[in-house]
Every structure is written in structure tokens, then in C-alpha cells.
XYZ file of C-alpha atoms in Angstrom:
116
model
C -72.874 -2.802 -33.486
C -72.640 -3.558 -37.167
C -71.221 -6.956 -36.398
C -74.062 -7.712 -34.047
C -76.614 -6.671 -36.605
C -74.937 -8.708 -39.372
C -74.844 -11.772 -37.114
C -78.542 -11.420 -36.171
C -79.420 -11.066 -39.845
C -77.420 -14.217 -40.827
C -80.617 -16.223 -41.354
C -82.103 -13.405 -43.490
C -84.460 -12.236 -40.736
C -83.724 -9.588 -38.188
C -86.645 -10.059 -35.830
C -87.811 -7.990 -32.841
C -86.183 -10.402 -30.381
C -82.861 -9.975 -32.030
C -83.279 -6.192 -32.155
C -84.065 -6.149 -28.462
C -81.092 -8.331 -27.678
C -78.772 -5.924 -29.508
C -80.354 -2.934 -27.783
C -79.959 -4.793 -24.461
C -76.275 -5.293 -25.025
C -75.629 -1.607 -25.626
C -78.317 -0.209 -23.353
C -75.885 0.868 -20.622
C -74.007 3.080 -23.019
C -76.675 5.775 -22.863
C -77.318 6.369 -26.588
C -78.310 9.818 -27.743
C -81.289 10.187 -30.094
C -78.868 10.619 -32.985
C -77.139 7.354 -32.084
C -80.503 5.614 -31.807
C -81.461 6.889 -35.246
C -78.080 5.553 -36.536
C -78.796 2.155 -35.020
C -82.269 2.039 -36.550
C -80.779 2.841 -39.944
C -78.199 0.084 -39.485
C -80.915 -2.426 -38.781
C -82.283 -1.730 -42.266
C -78.923 -2.182 -44.013
C -76.844 -4.907 -42.361
C -73.236 -5.112 -43.422
C -72.015 -8.258 -45.106
C -69.536 -10.608 -43.518
C -66.788 -9.317 -45.752
C -67.553 -5.661 -44.896
C -67.376 -6.531 -41.225
C -64.075 -8.347 -41.636
C -62.582 -5.577 -43.757
C -63.183 -3.113 -40.906
C -61.182 -5.290 -38.453
C -57.742 -3.857 -37.726
C -56.120 -6.350 -35.357
C -56.449 -9.800 -33.789
C -57.817 -8.200 -30.637
C -60.580 -6.414 -32.590
C -61.247 -9.710 -34.448
C -61.870 -11.445 -31.147
C -64.165 -8.560 -30.018
C -66.103 -8.672 -33.268
C -66.598 -12.398 -32.954
C -67.638 -12.020 -29.302
C -70.322 -9.414 -29.971
C -71.506 -11.368 -33.013
C -72.037 -14.436 -30.872
C -73.778 -12.361 -28.204
C -76.322 -11.035 -30.742
C -77.935 -14.418 -31.577
C -79.187 -17.708 -30.245
C -77.334 -19.944 -32.641
C -80.348 -22.040 -33.511
C -80.420 -22.153 -37.286
C -77.934 -23.611 -39.772
C -77.592 -20.163 -41.447
C -76.486 -18.593 -38.149
C -74.041 -21.366 -37.414
C -72.585 -21.158 -40.906
C -72.316 -17.344 -40.689
C -70.459 -17.501 -37.372
C -68.145 -20.240 -38.688
C -67.409 -18.243 -41.805
C -66.904 -15.101 -39.675
C -64.481 -16.962 -37.423
C -62.487 -18.174 -40.407
C -62.543 -14.798 -42.230
C -61.362 -13.021 -39.057
C -58.486 -15.489 -38.767
C -59.619 -16.954 -35.463
C -58.766 -20.627 -34.880
C -61.147 -23.193 -33.412
C -59.595 -22.888 -29.985
C -60.115 -19.149 -29.876
C -63.726 -19.452 -30.918
C -64.387 -22.238 -28.417
C -62.783 -20.125 -25.624
C -65.013 -17.133 -26.519
C -68.067 -19.333 -26.610
C -67.242 -20.817 -23.215
C -66.791 -17.384 -21.637
C -70.209 -16.434 -22.980
C -71.804 -19.595 -21.678
C -72.289 -20.946 -25.208
C -70.001 -23.934 -25.013
C -72.590 -26.198 -26.683
C -72.488 -24.158 -29.876
C -70.570 -25.902 -32.677
C -68.731 -23.177 -34.528
C -65.873 -25.202 -35.798
C -67.274 -27.174 -38.653
C -66.870 -26.007 -42.263
C -69.887 -24.239 -43.722
């Protein structure tokens, strides 16, 4: 969830559309009121890319973090593209892994491989 929020906030604005997209991704989980309160608090204090990366414990988790980060946004600003490219690099994912994830999500047109 923190990775999704950080990704959505990459351009400095976490708008209602992005909030709803994140809620939509986790809607089926059946959040309790306490969990919804936690989520609302997280929206107000997005983690940095480095905080996100520091919490990653394995290559499998790195791929999962990158996947949910890509799900959280329409990559339509340079800041979002740069954030995702930096995240990919910081997580240790290569260009092929990022492209494979993007393809699985139907985002094959997103260029995440250039240097920020």
C-alpha cells in the first residue's frame, strides 16, 4: 500500500482519481475501519522511494512492489516515469523484468527503461 501511495504521489499530487485507484486495487480485501484509517493517514504522509526500497526483503518482494507501484498510476507525467525508473533501479530490477511486469499489466507502451 505504501508503494502504491508513493508512486501515485511521484508528481507531487495525490489526487482523488489516484486515491480511488488505490482503494480499487485493495477493495476486495475487506478493510476494517482501523485499516481504512491507517490508509487515510498514509495518504497524508507518503513514503519516499528510499524508504520503500529499504523495506524490500527479497527479489520477489521487489517485483511485487514494482508491480503495485505501476498499478497505482497512469504513467502520464515525466515525474511519474522518472519515479518508476528510479524505483526499478533502486529495487535492482533490470529492464527486462520491468518490461515483463508492464506487459502483464497491459502497460507495454510505458517507457520505464530510460535513465531519469
